[in-house]
C-alpha cells in the first residue's frame, strides 16, 4: 500500500460489510476526532459488496473524509506492519464467530477494541487486552475516548496483556497443549 501512515492511526482490518460495523466506527471516530485530531482511521480489507462508496459519503458528511485512509486489501508484510504500528485495532462487529484479525493484532501486542458480539470478547475483557463495547456508536465512542485518553503506560500494559493473551490462548503451541489435555481426559 502507498498511504502515508506517519501519523498515529486506529485500524480496522476486515471485510467492508455491514455486519462488521464500519459505519459505527466512522460515526464514533467522528465523535472522538475533535479531542484527538492527531489520529487517522485506517480501513483495510476487501469491499466485496461495493459498500465503500456509501461509507466514503458518510465520512464526508461527518467531516472526517480527509482523516480516513482506505487501504483496500492488505496482506503479507504490509498487513503485519499495519497491525504492529496501529495505536489500537477496532472491530465493532454485530456478530463475529472468532475474529482472526483480532488474534493477529493480539499476537503483535496491539490493544483491541471489540464489540461484545465478538465471541472472544470475554477473554479480551478478562485479560485487559483492550476494551469491549456494545455494537453502537455511543458505547464505541466511549471506549475510544477511554482508550485514547489513557496514559502511555496503560496502553503499553494493554499491549503486553494482548500478547500474553495470544500466547496463553491462541498460538499453535498452547492450542496443541489444550487439545492433548482434552484427548488425555478421554483416553
mmCIF file of N, CA, C and O in Angstrom, residues 5-51:
data_model
loop_
_atom_site.group_PDB
_atom_site.id
_atom_site.type_symbol
_atom_site.label_atom_id
_atom_site.label_comp_id
_atom_site.label_asym_id
_atom_site.label_seq_id
_atom_site.Cartn_x
_atom_site.Cartn_y
_atom_site.Cartn_z
ATOM 1 N N UNK A 5 1.391 6.742 6.458
ATOM 2 C CA UNK A 5 0.968 6.344 7.795
ATOM 3 C C UNK A 5 1.928 6.896 8.837
ATOM 4 O O UNK A 5 2.241 6.243 9.821
ATOM 5 N N UNK A 6 2.378 8.113 8.622
ATOM 6 C CA UNK A 6 3.311 8.721 9.563
ATOM 7 C C UNK A 6 2.606 9.238 10.815
ATOM 8 O O UNK A 6 3.238 9.474 11.830
ATOM 9 N N UNK A 7 1.286 9.408 10.742
ATOM 10 C CA UNK A 7 0.517 9.869 11.902
ATOM 11 C C UNK A 7 -0.014 8.656 12.664
ATOM 12 O O UNK A 7 -0.173 7.583 12.092
ATOM 13 N N UNK A 8 -0.304 8.806 13.959
ATOM 14 C CA UNK A 8 -0.897 7.679 14.687
ATOM 15 C C UNK A 8 -2.251 7.306 14.082
ATOM 16 O O UNK A 8 -2.976 8.192 13.593
ATOM 17 N N UNK A 9 -2.567 6.016 14.124
ATOM 18 C CA UNK A 9 -3.820 5.583 13.495
ATOM 19 C C UNK A 9 -4.497 4.477 14.289
ATOM 20 O O UNK A 9 -3.871 3.690 14.979
ATOM 21 N N UNK A 10 -5.806 4.471 14.129
ATOM 22 C CA UNK A 10 -6.687 3.413 14.621
ATOM 23 C C UNK A 10 -6.935 2.524 13.408
ATOM 24 O O UNK A 10 -7.129 3.023 12.303
ATOM 25 N N UNK A 11 -6.957 1.208 13.608
ATOM 26 C CA UNK A 11 -7.044 0.290 12.473
ATOM 27 C C UNK A 11 -8.288 -0.582 12.521
ATOM 28 O O UNK A 11 -8.596 -1.197 13.546
ATOM 29 N N UNK A 12 -8.991 -0.622 11.400
ATOM 30 C CA UNK A 12 -9.990 -1.649 11.136
ATOM 31 C C UNK A 12 -9.407 -2.498 10.029
ATOM 32 O O UNK A 12 -8.991 -1.976 8.991
ATOM 33 N N UNK A 13 -9.388 -3.820 10.216
ATOM 34 C CA UNK A 13 -8.883 -4.741 9.198
ATOM 35 C C UNK A 13 -9.879 -5.878 9.079
ATOM 36 O O UNK A 13 -10.054 -6.662 10.015
ATOM 37 N N UNK A 14 -10.553 -5.937 7.958
ATOM 38 C CA UNK A 14 -11.550 -6.979 7.740
ATOM 39 C C UNK A 14 -12.385 -6.661 6.514
ATOM 40 O O UNK A 14 -12.148 -5.666 5.826
ATOM 41 N N UNK A 15 -13.360 -7.512 6.268
ATOM 42 C CA UNK A 15 -14.266 -7.256 5.144
ATOM 43 C C UNK A 15 -15.052 -5.974 5.397
ATOM 44 O O UNK A 15 -15.516 -5.724 6.506
ATOM 45 N N UNK A 16 -15.197 -5.178 4.362
ATOM 46 C CA UNK A 16 -16.033 -3.980 4.467
ATOM 47 C C UNK A 16 -17.459 -4.439 4.184
ATOM 48 O O UNK A 16 -17.873 -4.589 3.037
ATOM 49 N N UNK A 17 -18.177 -4.687 5.269
ATOM 50 C CA UNK A 17 -19.508 -5.286 5.195
ATOM 51 C C UNK A 17 -20.336 -4.732 6.352
ATOM 52 O O UNK A 17 -19.796 -4.502 7.447
ATOM 53 N N UNK A 18 -21.653 -4.532 6.157
ATOM 54 C CA UNK A 18 -22.489 -4.003 7.245
ATOM 55 C C UNK A 18 -22.384 -4.786 8.556
ATOM 56 O O UNK A 18 -22.450 -4.205 9.638
ATOM 57 N N UNK A 19 -22.180 -6.087 8.479
ATOM 58 C CA UNK A 19 -22.049 -6.928 9.676
ATOM 59 C C UNK A 19 -20.876 -6.501 10.561
ATOM 60 O O UNK A 19 -20.899 -6.671 11.776
ATOM 61 N N UNK A 20 -19.853 -5.920 9.968
ATOM 62 C CA UNK A 20 -18.626 -5.587 10.686
ATOM 63 C C UNK A 20 -18.696 -4.252 11.431
ATOM 64 O O UNK A 20 -17.804 -3.932 12.208
ATOM 65 N N UNK A 21 -19.738 -3.455 11.190
ATOM 66 C CA UNK A 21 -19.914 -2.212 11.943
ATOM 67 C C UNK A 21 -18.995 -1.070 11.549
ATOM 68 O O UNK A 21 -18.738 -0.182 12.358
ATOM 69 N N UNK A 22 -18.531 -1.054 10.311
ATOM 70 C CA UNK A 22 -17.640 0.025 9.873
ATOM 71 C C UNK A 22 -18.354 1.382 9.944
ATOM 72 O O UNK A 22 -17.737 2.395 10.285
ATOM 73 N N UNK A 23 -19.645 1.405 9.664
ATOM 74 C CA UNK A 23 -20.392 2.661 9.760
ATOM 75 C C UNK A 23 -20.416 3.173 11.199
ATOM 76 O O UNK A 23 -20.268 4.373 11.447
ATOM 77 N N UNK A 24 -20.553 2.271 12.159
ATOM 78 C CA UNK A 24 -20.478 2.659 13.578
ATOM 79 C C UNK A 24 -19.112 3.260 13.900
ATOM 80 O O UNK A 24 -19.012 4.260 14.618
ATOM 81 N N UNK A 25 -18.074 2.632 13.366
ATOM 82 C CA UNK A 25 -16.716 3.097 13.622
ATOM 83 C C UNK A 25 -16.506 4.497 13.059
ATOM 84 O O UNK A 25 -15.900 5.352 13.717
ATOM 85 N N UNK A 26 -17.006 4.755 11.856
ATOM 86 C CA UNK A 26 -16.873 6.098 11.283
ATOM 87 C C UNK A 26 -17.570 7.136 12.160
ATOM 88 O O UNK A 26 -17.015 8.205 12.442
ATOM 89 N N UNK A 27 -18.774 6.827 12.609
ATOM 90 C CA UNK A 27 -19.526 7.773 13.445
ATOM 91 C C UNK A 27 -18.844 7.984 14.801
ATOM 92 O O UNK A 27 -18.775 9.111 15.301
ATOM 93 N N UNK A 28 -18.349 6.910 15.394
ATOM 94 C CA UNK A 28 -17.650 7.027 16.679
ATOM 95 C C UNK A 28 -16.341 7.789 16.511
ATOM 96 O O UNK A 28 -15.994 8.635 17.350
ATOM 97 N N UNK A 29 -15.623 7.521 15.437
ATOM 98 C CA UNK A 29 -14.373 8.231 15.162
ATOM 99 C C UNK A 29 -14.634 9.727 14.998
ATOM 100 O O UNK A 29 -13.862 10.558 15.487
ATOM 101 N N UNK A 30 -15.734 10.079 14.344
ATOM 102 C CA UNK A 30 -16.088 11.492 14.184
ATOM 103 C C UNK A 30 -16.291 12.164 15.537
ATOM 104 O O UNK A 30 -15.914 13.323 15.730
ATOM 105 N N UNK A 31 -16.857 11.428 16.494
ATOM 106 C CA UNK A 31 -17.083 11.990 17.835
ATOM 107 C C UNK A 31 -15.776 12.228 18.590
ATOM 108 O O UNK A 31 -15.648 13.207 19.314
ATOM 109 N N UNK A 32 -14.805 11.327 18.453
ATOM 110 C CA UNK A 32 -13.563 11.469 19.214
ATOM 111 C C UNK A 32 -12.523 12.319 18.487
ATOM 112 O O UNK A 32 -11.576 12.801 19.109
ATOM 113 N N UNK A 33 -12.717 12.530 17.215
ATOM 114 C CA UNK A 33 -11.727 13.211 16.389
ATOM 115 C C UNK A 33 -11.462 14.643 16.851
ATOM 116 O O UNK A 33 -10.330 15.114 16.776
ATOM 117 N N UNK A 34 -12.460 15.316 17.372
ATOM 118 C CA UNK A 34 -12.258 16.701 17.844
ATOM 119 C C UNK A 34 -11.272 16.748 19.012
ATOM 120 O O UNK A 34 -10.437 17.649 19.093
ATOM 121 N N UNK A 35 -11.361 15.775 19.918
ATOM 122 C CA UNK A 35 -10.456 15.731 21.065
ATOM 123 C C UNK A 35 -9.105 15.095 20.734
ATOM 124 O O UNK A 35 -8.122 15.328 21.446
ATOM 125 N N UNK A 36 -9.074 14.287 19.692
ATOM 126 C CA UNK A 36 -7.844 13.585 19.303
ATOM 127 C C UNK A 36 -7.578 13.793 17.815
ATOM 128 O O UNK A 36 -7.613 12.846 17.020
ATOM 129 N N UNK A 37 -7.283 15.040 17.409
ATOM 130 C CA UNK A 37 -7.144 15.351 15.980
ATOM 131 C C UNK A 37 -5.896 14.773 15.316
ATOM 132 O O UNK A 37 -5.808 14.757 14.090
ATOM 133 N N UNK A 38 -4.948 14.276 16.106
ATOM 134 C CA UNK A 38 -3.717 13.734 15.523
ATOM 135 C C UNK A 38 -3.885 12.329 14.965
ATOM 136 O O UNK A 38 -2.977 11.812 14.322
ATOM 137 N N UNK A 39 -5.040 11.713 15.219
ATOM 138 C CA UNK A 39 -5.253 10.328 14.792
ATOM 139 C C UNK A 39 -5.975 10.244 13.459
ATOM 140 O O UNK A 39 -6.881 11.023 13.179
ATOM 141 N N UNK A 40 -5.571 9.269 12.670
ATOM 142 C CA UNK A 40 -6.283 8.895 11.450
ATOM 143 C C UNK A 40 -6.975 7.563 11.702
ATOM 144 O O UNK A 40 -6.669 6.877 12.685
ATOM 145 N N UNK A 41 -7.869 7.213 10.817
ATOM 146 C CA UNK A 41 -8.534 5.914 10.852
ATOM 147 C C UNK A 41 -8.196 5.190 9.562
ATOM 148 O O UNK A 41 -8.496 5.687 8.474
ATOM 149 N N UNK A 42 -7.532 4.058 9.691
ATOM 150 C CA UNK A 42 -7.185 3.235 8.521
ATOM 151 C C UNK A 42 -8.194 2.103 8.413
ATOM 152 O O UNK A 42 -8.426 1.381 9.388
ATOM 153 N N UNK A 43 -8.752 1.965 7.233
ATOM 154 C CA UNK A 43 -9.698 0.884 6.971
ATOM 155 C C UNK A 43 -9.103 0.023 5.867
ATOM 156 O O UNK A 43 -8.931 0.478 4.736
ATOM 157 N N UNK A 44 -8.766 -1.202 6.237
ATOM 158 C CA UNK A 44 -8.121 -2.131 5.314
ATOM 159 C C UNK A 44 -8.979 -3.372 5.160
ATOM 160 O O UNK A 44 -9.460 -3.910 6.154
ATOM 161 N N UNK A 45 -9.169 -3.786 3.936
ATOM 162 C CA UNK A 45 -9.915 -5.005 3.682
ATOM 163 C C UNK A 45 -10.676 -4.926 2.380
ATOM 164 O O UNK A 45 -10.850 -3.842 1.810
ATOM 165 N N UNK A 46 -11.140 -6.056 1.918
ATOM 166 C CA UNK A 46 -11.850 -6.097 0.645
ATOM 167 C C UNK A 46 -13.280 -5.550 0.767
ATOM 168 O O UNK A 46 -13.924 -5.702 1.795
ATOM 169 N N UNK A 47 -13.720 -4.918 -0.293
ATOM 170 C CA UNK A 47 -15.083 -4.398 -0.372
ATOM 171 C C UNK A 47 -15.830 -5.212 -1.426
ATOM 172 O O UNK A 47 -15.961 -4.785 -2.564
ATOM 173 N N UNK A 48 -16.302 -6.373 -1.027
ATOM 174 C CA UNK A 48 -16.918 -7.303 -1.970
ATOM 175 C C UNK A 48 -18.331 -6.904 -2.384
ATOM 176 O O UNK A 48 -18.840 -7.413 -3.374
ATOM 177 N N UNK A 49 -18.966 -6.006 -1.625
ATOM 178 C CA UNK A 49 -20.349 -5.644 -1.957
ATOM 179 C C UNK A 49 -20.485 -4.187 -2.401
ATOM 180 O O UNK A 49 -21.596 -3.699 -2.606
ATOM 181 N N UNK A 50 -19.376 -3.469 -2.534
ATOM 182 C CA UNK A 50 -19.416 -2.091 -3.004
ATOM 183 C C UNK A 50 -19.920 -1.090 -1.972
ATOM 184 O O UNK A 50 -20.458 -0.041 -2.323
ATOM 185 N N UNK A 51 -19.720 -1.370 -0.699
ATOM 186 C CA UNK A 51 -20.219 -0.501 0.370
ATOM 187 C C UNK A 51 -19.312 0.693 0.637
ATOM 188 O O UNK A 51 -19.722 1.686 1.229
#
